[in-house]
């Protein structure tokens, strides 16, 4: 029988130059339920599809607030995400304590990337089985970063990870040029639309399975510099879902709903 | 030849009497970290409309270590280093003025250097402002004093806060922080602050104070400090921090000195009342 000899640990390359344990970890991300993130000039939005393990259980949390200026969306092993998010919370608190400054998003993303990379290079360790979308604001404006178990990080305008996320990415790519200048509400709407694309036939977005998170720069002339992270869950998502429905039936945002004619 | 190494380097017993060994500590904790050796004196700073100006003189005085146990007013005032620059520019929006121990200043300078490098590695647009810097320095001072190994400095941090407002604040070797529109450390706290309070009383808003006026006030303070603070010199550094730039001059000379007032001072030195 064929057996892969190069996947016993995360430190051994296969002769083809692959590290199987890292690829398996990335597979765990693909099995996680989908999360979508996108930014415009003022805001960063995260939306996630929550899953419940069984009918009687609660839904697994998808968005975690790190600090008032930053949050993550997770796809993959939630327990690994907790470890990473606790670390990010510590770093963020540390920056506030020593410098009185919210930590720059790129800084903390680099720190988790370094941690994740270490796991792929030391014998006896395993990679994190979780992918993250990190959204936040700092002096340089709103940011969205993608994080993978390999330790790879990338700044993105829009991104989706998790099960069936390809559908969402296709939507994001198609509508990319609308994001930068759209409003906060439109950005949320785009996020929800991308999320909806990933649903299988028999599923739909409900107040129970949808999470939305928004963080951004405060509007001109307001006292605070940033609009703190706001998490919408449960009944709070109702207006957002209704707005999604309205925009789809009126087709205001793009040509998509015109296809009924064909 | 004195064959007893234990007496080498000490005042001769036959001339000065028996050496008092209590000066030589043989037991107990280390104490050499708990007093400064080479020190700078006052730092003075004033906030004006649209910026901050800060000044120090360029002197570092030496307290020879053998005099430390008997530190009195007149010992330890050796004007040893007369071109010690005690203003440190950080980034393009902040200046730190150092009073106190010079080697500790140099240590803090290295800390700031490494932070500056780290900050410049990444993050377009994310820079530490004067307020962040002041918070950091206060924490460093407090940590070190809690370890009974203080950094023997009193610093003023000048620049802008995150809202873009002029910022001036002090932190001392205990980690105590204090903020005011005009501040001074060391002897300056006694000699310069009264002058600044007269020129810029509390009821006068900062918006009314011009840059020229603030610079003139600091020059006056530096002159008074030179007149009356034995551990100061007539060469000084001055930095004007505004939104667009930091104007740092490190080789300024006190102008228009007049020692006429000295004639009238009675009761010191050879003069008899």
Coordinates of N, CA and C in Angstrom, one line a residue, chain A residues 55-235:
Chain A
X55 N -28.3 20.4 16.4 CA -29.5 21.2 16.5 C -29.6 21.8 17.9
X56 N -29.2 21.1 19.0 CA -29.5 21.6 20.3 C -28.3 22.5 20.8
X57 N -27.2 22.5 20.1 CA -26.1 23.3 20.6 C -26.1 24.7 20.2
X58 N -25.3 25.5 20.8 CA -25.1 26.9 20.4 C -24.3 27.0 19.1
X59 N -24.2 28.2 18.6 CA -23.4 28.4 17.4 C -22.0 28.8 17.8
X60 N -21.0 28.3 17.0 CA -19.6 28.6 17.2 C -19.3 30.0 16.9
X61 N -18.7 30.8 17.8 CA -18.4 32.2 17.6 C -17.4 32.3 16.4
X62 N -17.6 33.3 15.5 CA -16.7 33.4 14.4 C -15.8 34.7 14.5
X63 N -16.3 35.7 15.2 CA -15.6 37.0 15.3 C -15.2 37.2 16.7
X64 N -13.9 37.6 16.9 CA -13.4 37.9 18.2 C -12.8 39.3 18.2
X65 N -13.3 40.1 19.2 CA -12.7 41.4 19.3 C -11.4 41.3 20.1
X66 N -10.3 41.9 19.5 CA -9.0 41.9 20.1 C -8.9 43.1 21.0
X67 N -9.3 44.3 20.5 CA -9.2 45.5 21.2 C -10.3 46.4 20.5
X68 N -10.5 47.6 21.0 CA -11.5 48.5 20.4 C -11.2 48.8 18.9
X69 N -10.0 48.7 18.5 CA -9.6 49.0 17.1 C -9.3 47.9 16.2
X70 N -9.6 46.6 16.7 CA -9.2 45.5 15.9 C -10.0 44.2 16.3
X71 N -10.2 43.4 15.3 CA -10.9 42.1 15.6 C -10.5 41.1 14.6
X72 N -10.7 39.8 14.9 CA -10.4 38.8 13.9 C -11.6 37.9 13.6
X73 N -11.6 37.3 12.4 CA -12.6 36.3 12.0 C -11.9 35.0 11.8
X74 N -12.4 33.9 12.3 CA -11.7 32.7 12.3 C -12.3 31.6 11.4
X75 N -11.5 30.8 10.8 CA -12.0 29.6 10.0 C -11.0 28.5 10.3
X76 N -11.5 27.4 10.9 CA -10.7 26.3 11.3 C -10.9 26.0 12.7
X77 N -9.8 25.5 13.4 CA -9.9 25.1 14.8 C -10.1 26.3 15.7
X78 N -11.3 26.3 16.3 CA -11.6 27.5 17.2 C -10.7 27.6 18.4
X79 N -10.3 26.4 18.9 CA -9.4 26.4 20.0 C -8.0 27.0 19.7
X80 N -7.5 26.7 18.5 CA -6.2 27.3 18.1 C -6.4 28.8 18.0
X81 N -7.6 29.2 17.5 CA -7.8 30.6 17.3 C -7.9 31.4 18.6
X82 N -8.4 30.7 19.7 CA -8.4 31.3 21.0 C -7.0 31.6 21.5
X83 N -6.1 30.6 21.3 CA -4.7 30.8 21.7 C -4.1 32.1 21.0
X84 N -4.3 32.1 19.7 CA -3.8 33.3 18.9 C -4.5 34.6 19.3
X85 N -5.8 34.5 19.5 CA -6.5 35.8 19.9 C -6.1 36.2 21.3
X86 N -5.9 35.3 22.2 CA -5.4 35.7 23.5 C -4.0 36.4 23.4
X87 N -3.2 35.8 22.6 CA -1.8 36.4 22.4 C -2.0 37.8 21.8
X88 N -2.9 38.0 20.8 CA -3.0 39.3 20.2 C -3.6 40.3 21.2
X89 N -4.5 39.8 22.1 CA -5.1 40.7 23.1 C -4.0 41.2 24.1
X90 N -3.1 40.2 24.4 CA -2.0 40.6 25.3 C -1.1 41.6 24.7
X91 N -0.7 41.4 23.4 CA 0.1 42.4 22.8 C -0.5 43.8 22.7
X92 N -1.8 43.7 22.4 CA -2.5 45.0 22.2 C -2.6 45.7 23.5
X93 N -2.8 45.0 24.6 CA -2.9 45.6 25.9 C -1.5 46.1 26.3
X94 N -0.5 45.3 26.0 CA 0.9 45.7 26.3 C 1.2 47.1 25.6
X95 N 0.8 47.2 24.4 CA 1.1 48.5 23.7 C 0.4 49.6 24.3
X96 N -0.9 49.4 24.7 CA -1.6 50.5 25.4 C -1.0 50.9 26.7
X97 N -0.5 49.8 27.4 CA 0.1 50.1 28.7 C 1.5 50.8 28.6
X98 N 2.4 50.4 27.7 CA 3.7 51.0 27.7 C 3.8 52.3 26.9
X99 N 3.0 52.4 25.8 CA 3.1 53.5 25.0 C 1.8 54.4 25.0
X100 N 0.8 53.9 25.5 CA -0.5 54.6 25.5 C -1.0 54.7 24.0
X101 N -0.7 53.7 23.2 CA -1.1 53.7 21.8 C -1.7 52.4 21.4
X102 N -2.8 52.4 20.7 CA -3.3 51.1 20.1 C -2.3 50.5 19.2
X103 N -2.1 49.2 19.3 CA -1.0 48.6 18.5 C -1.4 48.7 17.0
X104 N -0.4 49.0 16.2 CA -0.6 49.0 14.7 C -1.0 47.6 14.2
X105 N -2.0 47.5 13.3 CA -2.5 46.2 12.9 C -1.4 45.4 12.4
X106 N -0.5 46.0 11.5 CA 0.5 45.2 10.8 C 1.5 44.6 11.9
X107 N 1.7 45.3 12.9 CA 2.7 44.9 14.0 C 2.2 43.6 14.6
X108 N 1.0 43.5 15.0 CA 0.5 42.3 15.7 C 0.3 41.2 14.8
X109 N -0.1 41.5 13.5 CA -0.2 40.4 12.5 C 1.1 39.8 12.2
X110 N 2.2 40.6 12.2 CA 3.5 40.1 12.0 C 3.9 39.2 13.2
X111 N 3.5 39.6 14.4 CA 3.8 38.8 15.5 C 3.2 37.4 15.5
X112 N 1.9 37.3 15.1 CA 1.3 36.0 15.0 C 1.9 35.2 13.9
X113 N 2.3 35.9 12.8 CA 2.9 35.2 11.7 C 4.2 34.5 12.1
X114 N 5.0 35.3 12.9 CA 6.2 34.7 13.4 C 6.0 33.5 14.3
X115 N 5.0 33.6 15.1 CA 4.7 32.4 16.0 C 4.3 31.2 15.1
X116 N 3.4 31.4 14.1 CA 2.9 30.3 13.3 C 4.1 29.7 12.5
X117 N 5.0 30.6 12.0 CA 6.1 30.1 11.2 C 7.0 29.2 12.1
X118 N 7.2 29.6 13.4 CA 8.0 28.8 14.3 C 7.5 27.4 14.4
X119 N 6.2 27.3 14.4 CA 5.6 26.0 14.5 C 5.8 25.1 13.3
X120 N 6.2 25.6 12.2 CA 6.5 24.8 11.0 C 8.0 24.5 10.9
X121 N 8.8 24.9 11.9 CA 10.2 24.7 11.8 C 10.8 24.0 13.0
X122 N 10.0 23.6 14.0 CA 10.5 23.0 15.1 C 9.9 21.6 15.3
X123 N 10.8 20.6 15.6 CA 10.3 19.3 15.7 C 9.4 19.1 16.9
X124 N 8.3 18.4 16.8 CA 7.4 18.2 17.9 C 6.4 19.2 18.0
X125 N 6.4 20.2 17.1 CA 5.3 21.2 17.2 C 4.4 20.9 16.0
X126 N 3.2 21.5 16.1 CA 2.3 21.4 14.9 C 1.8 22.8 14.6
X127 N 1.5 23.0 13.3 CA 1.0 24.3 12.8 C -0.3 24.6 13.4
X128 N -0.7 25.9 13.5 CA -2.0 26.2 14.0 C -3.0 25.7 12.9
X129 N -4.1 25.2 13.3 CA -5.1 24.7 12.3 C -6.2 25.7 12.1
X130 N -5.8 27.0 12.0 CA -6.8 28.0 11.8 C -6.2 29.1 10.9
X131 N -7.2 29.6 10.1 CA -6.8 30.8 9.3 C -7.6 32.0 9.9
X132 N -7.0 33.2 9.7 CA -7.7 34.4 10.3 C -7.8 35.5 9.3
X133 N -8.8 36.3 9.5 CA -8.9 37.6 8.8 C -8.8 38.6 9.9
X134 N -7.8 39.5 9.8 CA -7.6 40.5 10.9 C -8.0 41.8 10.3
X135 N -9.0 42.4 10.9 CA -9.5 43.8 10.5 C -9.2 44.8 11.6
X136 N -8.7 45.9 11.2 CA -8.5 47.0 12.2 C -8.2 48.3 11.6
X137 N -8.1 49.3 12.5 CA -7.7 50.6 12.1 C -6.5 51.1 12.9
X138 N -5.6 51.9 12.3 CA -4.5 52.5 13.0 C -4.3 53.9 12.3
X139 N -3.1 54.5 12.6 CA -2.8 55.8 12.0 C -2.9 55.8 10.5
X140 N -2.6 54.6 9.9 CA -2.6 54.5 8.5 C -3.9 54.2 7.9
X141 N -5.0 54.2 8.7 CA -6.3 53.9 8.2 C -6.7 52.5 8.4
X142 N -7.8 52.1 7.7 CA -8.3 50.7 7.9 C -7.5 49.7 7.2
X143 N -7.4 48.5 7.8 CA -6.6 47.4 7.2 C -7.3 46.1 7.3
X144 N -7.0 45.2 6.3 CA -7.5 43.8 6.4 C -6.3 42.9 6.1
X145 N -6.0 42.0 6.9 CA -4.9 41.0 6.7 C -5.5 39.6 6.7
X146 N -4.9 38.8 5.8 CA -5.2 37.3 5.8 C -4.0 36.6 6.5
X147 N -4.4 35.7 7.3 CA -3.3 34.9 8.0 C -3.6 33.4 7.8
X148 N -2.5 32.7 7.4 CA -2.6 31.2 7.1 C -1.7 30.4 8.1
X149 N -2.1 29.2 8.3 CA -1.3 28.4 9.3 C 0.2 28.3 8.9
X150 N 0.5 28.5 7.6 CA 1.9 28.4 7.2 C 2.7 29.6 7.8
X151 N 2.0 30.6 8.3 CA 2.7 31.8 8.7 C 2.7 32.9 7.7
X152 N 2.0 32.6 6.6 CA 1.9 33.6 5.6 C 0.9 34.6 6.0
X153 N 1.2 35.9 5.7 CA 0.3 37.0 5.9 C 0.3 37.9 4.7
X154 N -0.9 38.4 4.4 CA -1.0 39.3 3.3 C -2.0 40.4 3.6
X155 N -1.7 41.6 3.2 CA -2.7 42.7 3.3 C -3.7 42.5 2.1
X156 N -5.0 42.6 2.4 CA -6.0 42.4 1.3 C -7.0 43.6 1.3
X157 N -7.6 43.7 0.1 CA -8.7 44.7 0.0 C -10.0 43.9 0.4
X158 N -10.0 42.7 0.0 CA -11.2 41.8 0.3 C -10.7 40.4 0.3
X159 N -11.3 39.6 1.1 CA -10.8 38.2 1.2 C -11.8 37.3 1.8
X160 N -11.8 36.0 1.5 CA -12.7 35.1 2.1 C -12.0 33.8 2.3
X161 N -12.1 33.2 3.5 CA -11.5 31.9 3.8 C -12.5 31.0 4.4
X162 N -12.3 29.7 4.3 CA -13.2 28.7 4.8 C -14.0 27.9 3.8
X163 N -14.9 27.1 4.2 CA -15.6 26.1 3.3 C -16.4 26.9 2.2
X164 N -16.2 26.5 1.0 CA -16.9 27.1 -0.2 C -16.6 28.6 -0.3
X165 N -15.4 29.0 0.2 CA -15.1 30.4 0.2 C -14.8 30.9 -1.3
X166 N -14.6 30.0 -2.2 CA -14.2 30.4 -3.5 C -15.4 31.2 -4.2
X167 N -16.6 30.8 -3.8 CA -17.8 31.5 -4.3 C -17.8 33.0 -3.9
X168 N -17.4 33.2 -2.6 CA -17.4 34.5 -2.1 C -16.2 35.3 -2.7
X169 N -15.1 34.6 -2.9 CA -14.0 35.3 -3.6 C -14.3 35.8 -5.0
X170 N -15.1 34.9 -5.7 CA -15.5 35.3 -7.0 C -16.3 36.5 -7.0
X171 N -17.3 36.6 -6.0 CA -18.1 37.8 -5.9 C -17.3 39.0 -5.6
X172 N -16.3 38.8 -4.7 CA -15.4 40.0 -4.3 C -14.6 40.5 -5.5
X173 N -14.1 39.5 -6.3 CA -13.3 39.9 -7.4 C -14.1 40.7 -8.4
X174 N -15.4 40.2 -8.6 CA -16.3 40.9 -9.6 C -16.6 42.3 -9.2
X175 N -16.7 42.5 -7.9 CA -17.2 43.8 -7.4 C -16.1 44.7 -6.8
X176 N -14.9 44.3 -7.0 CA -13.7 44.9 -6.3 C -13.7 46.4 -6.4
X177 N -14.0 46.9 -7.7 CA -13.8 48.3 -7.9 C -14.9 49.2 -7.2
X178 N -15.9 48.5 -6.7 CA -16.9 49.3 -6.0 C -16.6 49.5 -4.5
X179 N -15.7 48.7 -4.0 CA -15.5 48.8 -2.5 C -14.9 50.1 -2.0
X180 N -13.8 50.5 -2.6 CA -13.0 51.6 -2.1 C -13.8 52.8 -1.7
X181 N -14.8 53.2 -2.6 CA -15.5 54.5 -2.3 C -16.9 54.3 -1.8
X182 N -17.3 53.0 -1.5 CA -18.7 52.8 -1.0 C -18.8 53.2 0.4
X183 N -20.1 53.3 0.9 CA -20.3 53.7 2.3 C -20.2 52.5 3.2
X184 N -20.2 52.8 4.5 CA -20.1 51.8 5.5 C -21.2 50.7 5.3
X185 N -22.4 51.2 5.2 CA -23.5 50.2 5.0 C -23.4 49.4 3.8
X186 N -23.0 50.1 2.7 CA -22.8 49.3 1.4 C -21.7 48.3 1.6
X187 N -20.7 48.6 2.3 CA -19.6 47.6 2.5 C -20.1 46.4 3.3
X188 N -20.9 46.6 4.3 CA -21.5 45.5 5.0 C -22.3 44.7 4.1
X189 N -23.1 45.4 3.2 CA -24.0 44.7 2.3 C -23.2 43.8 1.3
X190 N -22.1 44.4 0.8 CA -21.2 43.6 -0.1 C -20.7 42.4 0.6
X191 N -20.3 42.5 1.9 CA -19.8 41.4 2.7 C -20.9 40.3 2.8
X192 N -22.1 40.7 3.1 CA -23.2 39.7 3.3 C -23.5 39.1 2.0
X193 N -23.4 39.8 0.9 CA -23.7 39.2 -0.4 C -22.6 38.2 -0.7
X194 N -21.4 38.5 -0.5 CA -20.3 37.5 -0.7 C -20.5 36.3 0.1
X195 N -21.0 36.5 1.4 CA -21.2 35.4 2.3 C -22.3 34.5 1.7
X196 N -23.4 35.2 1.2 CA -24.6 34.5 0.7 C -24.2 33.5 -0.4
X197 N -23.3 34.0 -1.3 CA -22.8 33.3 -2.4 C -22.3 31.9 -2.0
X198 N -21.8 31.8 -0.8 CA -21.2 30.5 -0.4 C -22.2 29.5 0.1
X199 N -23.4 29.9 0.3 CA -24.4 29.0 0.9 C -24.8 27.9 -0.1
X200 N -25.0 26.7 0.5 CA -25.6 25.7 -0.4 C -27.1 25.9 -0.6
X201 N -27.6 25.2 -1.5 CA -29.0 25.4 -1.9 C -30.0 25.5 -0.8
X202 N -29.9 24.6 0.2 CA -31.0 24.6 1.3 C -30.7 25.5 2.4
X203 N -29.6 26.3 2.3 CA -29.3 27.2 3.5 C -29.6 28.7 3.2
X204 N -29.8 29.4 4.2 CA -29.9 30.9 4.0 C -29.4 31.6 5.3
X205 N -29.1 32.9 5.1 CA -28.6 33.7 6.2 C -29.7 34.0 7.1
X206 N -29.5 33.8 8.4 CA -30.5 34.1 9.4 C -29.9 34.9 10.5
X207 N -30.7 35.4 11.4 CA -30.1 36.2 12.5 C -29.3 35.2 13.4
X208 N -29.6 33.9 13.4 CA -28.8 33.0 14.2 C -27.5 32.7 13.7
X209 N -27.3 32.6 12.4 CA -26.1 32.1 11.8 C -25.2 33.1 11.2
X210 N -25.6 34.4 11.3 CA -24.8 35.5 10.7 C -24.1 36.3 11.8
X211 N -22.8 36.6 11.6 CA -22.1 37.6 12.5 C -21.5 38.7 11.6
X212 N -21.7 39.9 12.0 CA -21.1 41.0 11.3 C -20.3 41.9 12.3
X213 N -19.1 42.3 11.8 CA -18.3 43.1 12.7 C -17.8 44.3 11.9
X214 N -17.8 45.5 12.4 CA -17.3 46.7 11.7 C -16.4 47.5 12.6
X215 N -15.3 48.0 12.0 CA -14.4 48.9 12.7 C -14.0 49.9 11.7
X216 N -13.8 51.2 12.1 CA -13.3 52.2 11.1 C -12.9 53.5 11.7
X217 N -12.7 54.4 10.8 CA -12.4 55.8 11.2 C -13.7 56.5 11.5
X218 N -13.7 57.3 12.6 CA -14.9 58.0 12.9 C -15.1 59.1 11.8
X219 N -16.4 59.4 11.6 CA -16.7 60.5 10.6 C -16.1 61.8 10.9
X220 N -15.8 62.6 9.9 CA -15.1 63.9 10.1 C -15.9 64.7 11.2
X221 N -15.2 65.4 12.0 CA -15.8 66.3 12.9 C -16.3 65.7 14.2
X222 N -16.2 64.4 14.3 CA -16.6 63.8 15.6 C -15.4 63.8 16.5
X223 N -15.8 63.6 17.8 CA -14.7 63.7 18.9 C -13.7 62.6 18.8
X224 N -14.1 61.4 18.7 CA -13.2 60.3 18.7 C -12.5 60.2 17.3
X225 N -11.4 59.6 17.3 CA -10.7 59.4 16.0 C -11.2 58.1 15.3
X226 N -11.5 57.1 16.1 CA -12.0 55.9 15.4 C -13.4 55.5 15.9
X227 N -14.0 54.7 15.0 CA -15.3 54.1 15.3 C -14.9 52.8 15.9
X228 N -15.2 52.5 17.2 CA -14.7 51.3 17.8 C -15.4 50.1 17.2
X229 N -14.7 48.9 17.3 CA -15.3 47.7 16.8 C -16.7 47.4 17.3
X230 N -17.6 47.2 16.4 CA -18.9 46.8 16.8 C -19.3 45.5 16.2
X231 N -19.7 44.6 17.1 CA -20.1 43.3 16.7 C -21.6 43.2 16.6
X232 N -22.2 42.7 15.5 CA -23.6 42.5 15.3 C -23.9 41.1 15.4
X233 N -24.7 40.6 16.3 CA -25.1 39.2 16.4 C -26.5 39.1 16.8
X234 N -27.1 38.0 16.5 CA -28.5 37.8 16.9 C -29.4 38.8 16.2
X235 N -30.4 39.3 17.0 CA -31.4 40.2 16.5 C -30.8 41.5 15.9

